[in-house]
XYZ file of C-alpha atoms in Angstrom:
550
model
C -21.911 -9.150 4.904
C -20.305 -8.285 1.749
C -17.993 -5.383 1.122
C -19.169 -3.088 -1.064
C -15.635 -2.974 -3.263
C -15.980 -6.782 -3.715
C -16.593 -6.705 -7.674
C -19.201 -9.648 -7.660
C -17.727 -13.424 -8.266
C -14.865 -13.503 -9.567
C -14.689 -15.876 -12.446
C -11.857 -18.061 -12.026
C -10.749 -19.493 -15.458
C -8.024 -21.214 -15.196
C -8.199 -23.105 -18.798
C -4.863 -22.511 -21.294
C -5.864 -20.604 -23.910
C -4.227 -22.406 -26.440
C -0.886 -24.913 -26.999
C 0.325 -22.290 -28.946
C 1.857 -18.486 -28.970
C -0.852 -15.735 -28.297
C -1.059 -12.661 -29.763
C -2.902 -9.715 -28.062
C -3.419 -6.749 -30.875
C -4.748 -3.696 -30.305
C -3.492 -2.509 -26.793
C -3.105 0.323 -24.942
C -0.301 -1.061 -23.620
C 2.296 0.285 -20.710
C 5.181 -1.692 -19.191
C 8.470 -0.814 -18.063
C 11.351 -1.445 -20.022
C 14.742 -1.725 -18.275
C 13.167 0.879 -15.573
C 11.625 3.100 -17.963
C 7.914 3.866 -18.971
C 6.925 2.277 -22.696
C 4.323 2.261 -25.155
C 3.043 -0.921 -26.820
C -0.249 -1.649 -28.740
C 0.943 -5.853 -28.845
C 2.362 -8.337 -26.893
C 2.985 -12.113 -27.711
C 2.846 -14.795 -24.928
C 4.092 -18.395 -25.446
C 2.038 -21.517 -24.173
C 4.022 -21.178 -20.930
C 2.608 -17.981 -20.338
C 5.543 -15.989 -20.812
C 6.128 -12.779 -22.435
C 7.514 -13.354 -25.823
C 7.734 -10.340 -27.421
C 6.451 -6.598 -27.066
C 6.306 -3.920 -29.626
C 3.986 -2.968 -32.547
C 1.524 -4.737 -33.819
C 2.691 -4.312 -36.926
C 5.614 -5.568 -36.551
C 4.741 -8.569 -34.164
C 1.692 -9.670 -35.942
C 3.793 -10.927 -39.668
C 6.413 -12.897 -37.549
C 4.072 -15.194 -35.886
C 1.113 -15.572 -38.320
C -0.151 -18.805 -36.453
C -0.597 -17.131 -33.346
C -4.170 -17.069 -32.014
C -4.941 -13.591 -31.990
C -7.093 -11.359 -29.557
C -7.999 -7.890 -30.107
C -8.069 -6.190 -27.136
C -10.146 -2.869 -28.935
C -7.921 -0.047 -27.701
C -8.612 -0.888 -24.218
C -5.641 -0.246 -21.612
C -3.270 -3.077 -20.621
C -0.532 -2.738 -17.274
C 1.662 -4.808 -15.680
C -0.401 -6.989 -13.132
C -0.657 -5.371 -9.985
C 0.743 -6.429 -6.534
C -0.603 -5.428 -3.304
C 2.669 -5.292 -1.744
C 1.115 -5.488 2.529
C -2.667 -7.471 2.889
C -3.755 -10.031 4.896
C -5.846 -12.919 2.638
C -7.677 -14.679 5.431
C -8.324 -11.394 7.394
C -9.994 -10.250 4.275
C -11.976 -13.384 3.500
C -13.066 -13.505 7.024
C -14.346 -9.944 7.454
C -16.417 -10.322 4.214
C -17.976 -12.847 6.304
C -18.933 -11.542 9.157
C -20.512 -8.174 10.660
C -18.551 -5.349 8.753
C -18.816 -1.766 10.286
C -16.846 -0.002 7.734
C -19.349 2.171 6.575
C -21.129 3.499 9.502
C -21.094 6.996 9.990
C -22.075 6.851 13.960
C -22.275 4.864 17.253
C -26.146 3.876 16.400
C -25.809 3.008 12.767
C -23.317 0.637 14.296
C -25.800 -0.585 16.880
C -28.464 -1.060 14.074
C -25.695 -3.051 12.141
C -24.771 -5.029 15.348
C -29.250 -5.688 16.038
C -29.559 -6.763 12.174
C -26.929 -9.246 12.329
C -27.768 -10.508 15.602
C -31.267 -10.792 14.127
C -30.073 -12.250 10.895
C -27.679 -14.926 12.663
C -29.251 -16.194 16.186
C -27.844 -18.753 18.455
C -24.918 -18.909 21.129
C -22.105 -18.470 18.957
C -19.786 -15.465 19.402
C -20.410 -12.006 17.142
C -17.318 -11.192 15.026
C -16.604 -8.697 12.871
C -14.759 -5.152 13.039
C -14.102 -1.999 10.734
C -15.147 0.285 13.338
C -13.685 4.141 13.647
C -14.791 5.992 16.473
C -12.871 9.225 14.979
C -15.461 9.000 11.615
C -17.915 8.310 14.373
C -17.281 11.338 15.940
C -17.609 10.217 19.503
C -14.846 12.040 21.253
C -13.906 8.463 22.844
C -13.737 4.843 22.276
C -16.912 2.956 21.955
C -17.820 0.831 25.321
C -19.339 -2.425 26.477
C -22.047 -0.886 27.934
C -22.820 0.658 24.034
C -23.987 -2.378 22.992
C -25.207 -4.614 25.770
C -28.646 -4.665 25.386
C -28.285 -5.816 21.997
C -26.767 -9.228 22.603
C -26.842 -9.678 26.359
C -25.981 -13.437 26.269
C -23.448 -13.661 23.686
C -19.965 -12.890 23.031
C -19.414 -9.666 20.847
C -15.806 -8.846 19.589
C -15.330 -6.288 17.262
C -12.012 -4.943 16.133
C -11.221 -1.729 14.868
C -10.745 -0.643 11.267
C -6.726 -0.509 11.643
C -6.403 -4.116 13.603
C -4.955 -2.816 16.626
C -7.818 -2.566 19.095
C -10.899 -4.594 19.959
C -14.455 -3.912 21.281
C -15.595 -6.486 23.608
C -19.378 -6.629 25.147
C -19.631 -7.787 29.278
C -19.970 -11.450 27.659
C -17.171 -11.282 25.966
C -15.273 -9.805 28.975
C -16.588 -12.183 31.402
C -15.378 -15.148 28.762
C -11.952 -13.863 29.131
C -11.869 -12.894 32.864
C -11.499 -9.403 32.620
C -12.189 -7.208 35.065
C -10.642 -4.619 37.649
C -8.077 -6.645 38.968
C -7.156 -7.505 35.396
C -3.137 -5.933 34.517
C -2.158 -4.280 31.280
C -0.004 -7.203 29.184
C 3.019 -5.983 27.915
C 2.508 -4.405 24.999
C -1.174 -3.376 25.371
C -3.548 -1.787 27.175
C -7.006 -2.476 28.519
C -9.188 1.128 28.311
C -10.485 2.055 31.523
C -13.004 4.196 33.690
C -11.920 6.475 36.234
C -12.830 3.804 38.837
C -10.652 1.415 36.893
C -12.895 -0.866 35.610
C -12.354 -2.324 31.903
C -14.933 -0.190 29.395
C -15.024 -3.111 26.838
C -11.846 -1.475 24.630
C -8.320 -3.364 24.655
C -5.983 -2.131 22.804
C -2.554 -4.312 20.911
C -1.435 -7.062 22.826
C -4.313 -7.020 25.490
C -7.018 -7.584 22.547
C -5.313 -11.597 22.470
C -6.959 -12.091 26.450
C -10.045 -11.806 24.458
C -9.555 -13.174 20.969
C -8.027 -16.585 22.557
C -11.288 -17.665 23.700
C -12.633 -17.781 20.239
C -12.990 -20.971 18.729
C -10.341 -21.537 15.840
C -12.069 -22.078 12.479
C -11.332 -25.328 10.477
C -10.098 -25.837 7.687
C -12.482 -25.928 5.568
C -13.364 -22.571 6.533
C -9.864 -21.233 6.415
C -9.899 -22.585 2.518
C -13.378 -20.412 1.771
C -12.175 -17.835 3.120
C -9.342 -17.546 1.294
C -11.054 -18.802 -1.948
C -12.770 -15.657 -1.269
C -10.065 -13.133 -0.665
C -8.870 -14.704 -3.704
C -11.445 -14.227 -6.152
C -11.824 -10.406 -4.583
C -8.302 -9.418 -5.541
C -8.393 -10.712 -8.823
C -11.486 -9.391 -9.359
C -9.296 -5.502 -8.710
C -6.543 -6.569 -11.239
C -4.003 -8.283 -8.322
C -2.073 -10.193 -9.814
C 0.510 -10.892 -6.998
C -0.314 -9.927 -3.591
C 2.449 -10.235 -0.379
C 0.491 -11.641 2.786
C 1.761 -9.646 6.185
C 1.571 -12.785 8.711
C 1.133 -16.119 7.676
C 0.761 -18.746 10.367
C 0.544 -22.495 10.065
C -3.295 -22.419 9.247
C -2.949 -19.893 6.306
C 0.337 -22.055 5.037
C -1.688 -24.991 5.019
C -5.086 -23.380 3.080
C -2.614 -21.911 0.481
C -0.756 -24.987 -0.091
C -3.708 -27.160 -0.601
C -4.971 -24.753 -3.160
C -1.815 -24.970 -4.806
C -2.110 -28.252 -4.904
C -5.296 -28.366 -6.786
C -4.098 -25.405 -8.813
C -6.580 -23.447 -7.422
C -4.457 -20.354 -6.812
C -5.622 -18.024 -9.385
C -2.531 -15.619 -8.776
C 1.102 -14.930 -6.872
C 1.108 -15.080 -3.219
C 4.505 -13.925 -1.315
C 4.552 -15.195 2.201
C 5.588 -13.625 5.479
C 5.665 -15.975 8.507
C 4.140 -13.866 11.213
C 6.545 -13.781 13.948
C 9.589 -16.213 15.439
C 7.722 -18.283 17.582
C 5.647 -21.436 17.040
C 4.559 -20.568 13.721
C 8.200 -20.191 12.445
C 9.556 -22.970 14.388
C 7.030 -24.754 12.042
C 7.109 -23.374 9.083
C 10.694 -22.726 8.692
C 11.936 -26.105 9.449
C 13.520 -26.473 5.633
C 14.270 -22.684 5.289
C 12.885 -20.413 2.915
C 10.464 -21.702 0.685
C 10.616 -21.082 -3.230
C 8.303 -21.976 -6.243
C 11.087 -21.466 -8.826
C 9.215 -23.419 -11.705
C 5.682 -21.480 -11.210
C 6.297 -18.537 -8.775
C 3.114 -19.324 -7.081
C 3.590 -19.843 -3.335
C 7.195 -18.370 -2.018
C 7.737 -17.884 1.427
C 10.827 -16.530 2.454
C 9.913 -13.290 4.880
C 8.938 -13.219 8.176
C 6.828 -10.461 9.505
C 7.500 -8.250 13.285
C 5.792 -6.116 14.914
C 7.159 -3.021 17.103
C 4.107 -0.937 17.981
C 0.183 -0.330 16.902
C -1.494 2.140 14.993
C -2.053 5.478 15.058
C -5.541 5.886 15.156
C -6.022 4.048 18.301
C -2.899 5.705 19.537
C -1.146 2.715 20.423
C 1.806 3.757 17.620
C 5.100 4.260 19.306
C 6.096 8.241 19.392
C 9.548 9.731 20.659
C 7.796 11.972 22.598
C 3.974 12.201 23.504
C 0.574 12.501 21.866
C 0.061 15.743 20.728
C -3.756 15.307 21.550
C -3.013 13.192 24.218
C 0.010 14.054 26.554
C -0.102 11.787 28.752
C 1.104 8.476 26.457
C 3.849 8.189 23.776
C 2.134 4.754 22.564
C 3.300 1.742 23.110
C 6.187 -0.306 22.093
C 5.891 -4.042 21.415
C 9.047 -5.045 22.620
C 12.308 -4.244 24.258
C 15.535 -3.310 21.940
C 17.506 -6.209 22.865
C 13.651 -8.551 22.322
C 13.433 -6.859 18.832
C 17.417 -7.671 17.827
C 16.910 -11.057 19.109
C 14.213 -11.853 17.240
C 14.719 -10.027 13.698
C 18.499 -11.896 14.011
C 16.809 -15.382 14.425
C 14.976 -14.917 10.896
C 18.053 -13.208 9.098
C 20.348 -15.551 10.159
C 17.913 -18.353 8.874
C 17.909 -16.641 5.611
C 14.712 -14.682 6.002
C 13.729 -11.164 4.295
C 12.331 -9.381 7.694
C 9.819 -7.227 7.415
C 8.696 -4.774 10.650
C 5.646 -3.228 11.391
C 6.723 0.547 12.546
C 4.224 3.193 12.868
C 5.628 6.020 15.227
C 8.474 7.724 14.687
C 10.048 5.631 17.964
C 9.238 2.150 16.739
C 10.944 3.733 13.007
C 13.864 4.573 15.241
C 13.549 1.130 16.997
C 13.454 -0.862 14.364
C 16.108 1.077 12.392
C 18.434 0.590 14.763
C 18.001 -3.059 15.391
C 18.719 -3.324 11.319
C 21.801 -1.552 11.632
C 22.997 -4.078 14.411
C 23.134 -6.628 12.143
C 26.129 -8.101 10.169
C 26.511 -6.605 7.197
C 26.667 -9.990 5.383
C 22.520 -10.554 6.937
C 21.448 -6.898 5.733
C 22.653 -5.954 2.193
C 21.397 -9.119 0.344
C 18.193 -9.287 2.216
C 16.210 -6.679 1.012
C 14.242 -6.010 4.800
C 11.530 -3.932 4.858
C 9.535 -1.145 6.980
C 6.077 -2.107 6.960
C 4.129 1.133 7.020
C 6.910 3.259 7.935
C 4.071 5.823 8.569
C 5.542 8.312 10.998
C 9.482 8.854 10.295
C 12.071 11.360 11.864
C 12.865 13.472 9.382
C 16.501 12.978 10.398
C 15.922 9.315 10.520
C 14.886 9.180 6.656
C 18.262 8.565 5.142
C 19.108 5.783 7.372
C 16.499 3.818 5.168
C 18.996 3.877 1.997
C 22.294 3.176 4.328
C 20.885 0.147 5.569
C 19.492 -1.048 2.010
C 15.882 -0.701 3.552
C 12.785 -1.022 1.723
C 9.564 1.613 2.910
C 6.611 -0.735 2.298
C 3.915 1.704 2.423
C -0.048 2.375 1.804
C -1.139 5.360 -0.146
C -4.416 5.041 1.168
C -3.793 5.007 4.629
C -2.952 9.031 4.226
C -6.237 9.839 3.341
C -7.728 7.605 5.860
C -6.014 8.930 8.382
C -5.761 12.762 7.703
C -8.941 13.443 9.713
C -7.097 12.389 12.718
C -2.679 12.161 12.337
C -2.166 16.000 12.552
C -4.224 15.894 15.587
C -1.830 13.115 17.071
C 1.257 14.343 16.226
C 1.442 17.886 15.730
C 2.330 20.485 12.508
C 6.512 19.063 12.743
C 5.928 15.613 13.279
C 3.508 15.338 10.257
C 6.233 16.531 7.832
C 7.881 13.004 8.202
C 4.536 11.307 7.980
C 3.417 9.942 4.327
C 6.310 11.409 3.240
C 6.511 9.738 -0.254
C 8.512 11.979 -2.190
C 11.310 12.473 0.507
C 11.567 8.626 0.445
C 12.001 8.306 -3.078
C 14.506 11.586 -3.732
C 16.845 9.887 -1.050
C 16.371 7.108 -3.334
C 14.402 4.450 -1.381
C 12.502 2.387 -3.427
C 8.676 2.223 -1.952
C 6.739 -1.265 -2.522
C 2.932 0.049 -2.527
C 0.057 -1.968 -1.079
C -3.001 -1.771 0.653
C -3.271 -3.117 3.745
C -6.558 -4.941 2.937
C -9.076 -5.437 4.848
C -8.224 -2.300 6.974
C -8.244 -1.296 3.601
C -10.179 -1.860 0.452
C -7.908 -4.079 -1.867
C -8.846 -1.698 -4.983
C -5.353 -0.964 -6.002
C -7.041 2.402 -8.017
C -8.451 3.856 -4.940
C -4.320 3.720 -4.095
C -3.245 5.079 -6.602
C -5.606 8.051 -6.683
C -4.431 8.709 -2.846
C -0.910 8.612 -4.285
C -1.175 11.155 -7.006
C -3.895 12.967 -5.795
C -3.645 12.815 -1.444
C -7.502 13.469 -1.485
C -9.766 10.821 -0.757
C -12.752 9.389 -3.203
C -14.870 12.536 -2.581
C -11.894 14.619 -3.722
C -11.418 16.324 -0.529
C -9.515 18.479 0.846
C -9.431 20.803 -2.224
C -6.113 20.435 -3.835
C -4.821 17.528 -1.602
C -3.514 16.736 1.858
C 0.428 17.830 2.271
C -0.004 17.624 -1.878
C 4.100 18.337 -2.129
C 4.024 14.864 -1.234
C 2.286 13.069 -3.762
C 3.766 10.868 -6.206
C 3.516 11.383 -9.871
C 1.482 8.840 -12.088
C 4.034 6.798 -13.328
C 5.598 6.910 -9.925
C 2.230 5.455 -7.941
C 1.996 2.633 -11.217
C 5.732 1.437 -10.429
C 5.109 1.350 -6.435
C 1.949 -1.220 -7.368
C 4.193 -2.984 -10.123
C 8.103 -3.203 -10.201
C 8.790 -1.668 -7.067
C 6.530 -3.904 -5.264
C 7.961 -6.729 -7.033
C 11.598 -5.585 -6.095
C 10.614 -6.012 -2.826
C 9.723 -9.574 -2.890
C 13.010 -10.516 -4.920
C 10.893 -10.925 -8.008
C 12.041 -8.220 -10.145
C 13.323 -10.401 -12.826
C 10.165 -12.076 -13.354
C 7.316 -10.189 -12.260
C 6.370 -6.215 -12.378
C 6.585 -5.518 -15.963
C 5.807 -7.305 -19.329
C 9.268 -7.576 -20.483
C 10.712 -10.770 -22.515
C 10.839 -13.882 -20.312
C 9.016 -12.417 -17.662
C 5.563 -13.940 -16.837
C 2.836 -12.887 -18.711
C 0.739 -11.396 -15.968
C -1.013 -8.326 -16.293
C -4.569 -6.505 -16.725
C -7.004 -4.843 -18.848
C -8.818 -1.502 -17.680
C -11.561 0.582 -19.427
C -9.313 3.770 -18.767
C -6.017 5.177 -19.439
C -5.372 5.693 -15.971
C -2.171 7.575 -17.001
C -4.315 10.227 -18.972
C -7.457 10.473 -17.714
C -8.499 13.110 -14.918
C -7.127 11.964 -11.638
C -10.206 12.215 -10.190
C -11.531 9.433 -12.551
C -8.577 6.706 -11.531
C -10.422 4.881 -8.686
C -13.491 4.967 -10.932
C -11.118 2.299 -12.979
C -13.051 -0.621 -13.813
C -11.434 -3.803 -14.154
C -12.361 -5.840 -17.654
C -10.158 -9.064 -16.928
C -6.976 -9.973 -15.121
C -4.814 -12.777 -16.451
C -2.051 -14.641 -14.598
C 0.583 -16.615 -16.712
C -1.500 -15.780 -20.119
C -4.456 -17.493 -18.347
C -7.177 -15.275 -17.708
C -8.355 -15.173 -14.048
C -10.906 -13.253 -14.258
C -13.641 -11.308 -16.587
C -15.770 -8.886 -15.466
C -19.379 -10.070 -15.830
């Protein structure tokens, strides 16, 4: 089942335009020059792909007469865009399988769950995810006994829209062993009835009893997949993307499209965790692509808690709609240290997931632990960083911290994070603004597929803190939204600060790459409530064009 933000096939064109300088004319054209905003209506690229020059076209166009020239007709050019937190094969896989996004209620989900049942018969296990039992309105999680009857014999496993739960069927359960006698893992916890049997929810750590006993995909699929995440971003003017967990299976699909130079844009690794994975993938240290600046992979990614929505996010003190858990924390202090010193002391950039304001405090403190020699140079990062002390804030810019954030995930979760944490917790919770006037710099992303990839639909929850319906009326906590040019630099430079690639990606500047993307709106002028409306006309990579809308 196909998302519906996925812009059709995107057309991968990956043919030079020319052995000679380009000259695009007629632009709308914003970059950032040495940090600031500019104007320019052309921009010459050489045959490398680099930026050349940027300015007027009238001043541009009678130094390089032989330069093949291509009027862009007034339309809008930006920096390429990075999604600065996604997940490629995640979001390849769940545009293959059963996709419960957009159900409004337990029995359009059942309906989904019957057609796709219908539509796919056999043995085989039913995958897919995207459910939200708060949109749902159900007052609880979903249960196995929900959907039974619809696939009695088979395996169902759905997870829910954030990631950090899963929905099993009896099947499933029996598959995995589950049952009364079953413990919580650390880490997790496996949703119960009063009698103490499982209900078919497991939430964090306890959804791997379950998802172990799914067979791996191949490689092959692992490559379509991601030839499909692929084409989706570029299709919503990515043009560098940072991947939130790699393992040895994703490593291996990217590199053999690198190989075939099949990777129509940046990707910025993160090894997901120290264990086997890293062992493996970081036998030869951080990985760079110096020449092309296609494949790096020099960050490993943690986790220290869940999410929020499935209140498995870490909190000092408890649930404000639920008093009787603070969430759960992945790991122990000294477990944390251990393992975020094993990557910095190999060199890494380490990047934490941190949702509740205890896992913030957590992982802040297992930063500051470090030598000073494995913290200042390393740029680490706060995934999310989604639920902050308010005293805790500044510690961010002492320890040279980066808050890797997602606009979007505000207005996804505003029918629900007031209710979890209460009217003084919420003040440190999407707090943009009080990130950036302590001076942080915030890398914006998505979070795809939790979230659509559509960098506009993140920008117009940055500037705007409504959702696409323009609701609430005048914004959510609106004293914290960012300004325009603000939300374009979190999605360009900013995001590209964060992955060390400042001097080379973010902005069109002279001997940077020439990677950016043409839009049918000034996004920077038009009404906000027009910018995730933005339509993407074509997004080029190194001069090459990657992609033209159809």
């Amino acid at each position: 089942m196909h998302c519906k933000w996925w812009l059709g096939a995107a057309l991968l064109s990956l043919m030079p335009l020319a052995s000679a300088e380009t000259l695009l004319v007629k632009a709308n054209g914003y970059s950032w020059e040495r940090e600031n905003l500019r104007r320019f209506d052309a921009m010459l690229i050489s045959d490398q792909g680099k930026v050349l020059a940027l300015g007027a076209q009238s001043e541009l166009a009678p130094r390089w007469p032989a330069a093949r020239v291509i009027d862009l007709g007034g339309k809008t050019v930006l920096p390429g865009l990075t999604d600065a937190h996604g997940h490629l094969l995640s979001l390849g896989y769940s545009m293959m399988s059963l996709n419960l996004r957009d159900t409004r209620n337990l029995q359009e989900a059942r309906d989904a769950i019957r057609a796709y049942v219908q539509q796919y018969p056999g043995n085989g296990w039913v995958l897919g995810g995207g459910w939200n039992q708060v949109v749902w309105q159900l007052g609880r999680f979903p249960e196995a006994a929900d959907i039974d009857d619809l696939a009695p014999q088979r395996p169902v496993w759905l997870d829910r829209v954030d990631g950090h739960a899963g929905w099993a069927n009896q099947a499933a359960l029996r598959i995995a062993g589950i049952d009364k006698n079953t413990p919580d893992p650390a880490g997790g916890r496996i949703e119960r009835d009063a009698a103490g049997n499982p209900t078919g929810v497991l939430i964090d750590s306890a959804m791997k009893l379950v998802s172990r006993h799914i067979p791996a995909a191949d490689a092959a699929q692992n490559k379509e997949a991601l030839k499909l995440a692929l084409n989706t971003l570029v299709a919503n003017g990515i043009t560098s993307v940072h991947d939130a967990g790699i393992n040895v299976a994703a490593d291996q699909a990217i590199r053999s499209l690198q190989a075939e130079q099949g990777l129509p844009l940046r990707v910025y690794g993160m090894i997901r965790g120290t264990g086997e994975d890293f062992a493996q993938l970081s036998k030869d240290g951080p990985r760079y692509d110096a020449a092309q600046d296609r494949y790096v992979l020099r960050a490993v990614k943690l986790f220290s808690d869940g999410a929020l929505g499935s209140r498995g996010a870490a909190l000092l003190t408890p649930y404000s709609d639920a008093p009787h858990t603070k969430g759960l924390l992945f790991h122990t202090p000294a477990e944390l240290q251990s393992m975020i010193r094993t990557a910095a002391s190999r060199g890494y950039q380490v990047n934490v997931h941190a949702i509740g304001d205890a896992a913030n405090r957590e992982v802040l403190d297992a930063f500051a632990a470090l030598p000073p020699q494995w913290r200042a140079a390393r740029r680490h990062r706060i995934e999310h960083a989604q639920v902050v002390a308010l005293e805790d804030m500044p510690r961010f810019v002492k320890l040279g911290l980066i808050p890797s954030m997602q606009p979007v995930h505000a207005t996804s979760d505003m029918n629900m994070a007031e209710h979890r944490v209460g009217p003084q917790r919420i003040r440190g919770a999407y707090a943009w603004q009080r990130f950036t006037k302590l001076g942080a710099r915030i890398a914006c992303g998505s979070d795809f597929p939790i979230e659509s990839p559509n960098p506009f639909e993140g920008m117009l929850a940055a500037v705007s803190r409504t959702d696409l319906q323009g609701q609430p009326q005048g914004g959510w906590y609106p004293d914290q939204a960012m300004s325009r040019e603000q939300a374009l630099r979190c999605f360009t430079l900013d995001a590209a600060f964060a992955a060390f690639q400042e001097t080379r990606l973010g902005s069109l500047e002279k001997g940077k790459w020439a990677d950016f993307v043409v839009i049918d709106r000034d996004i920077l002028k038009v009404p906000v409530s027009e910018i995730a409306a933005t339509q993407v006309l074509s997004t080029w990579v190194a001069g090459k064009q990657v992609y033209s809308r159809p």
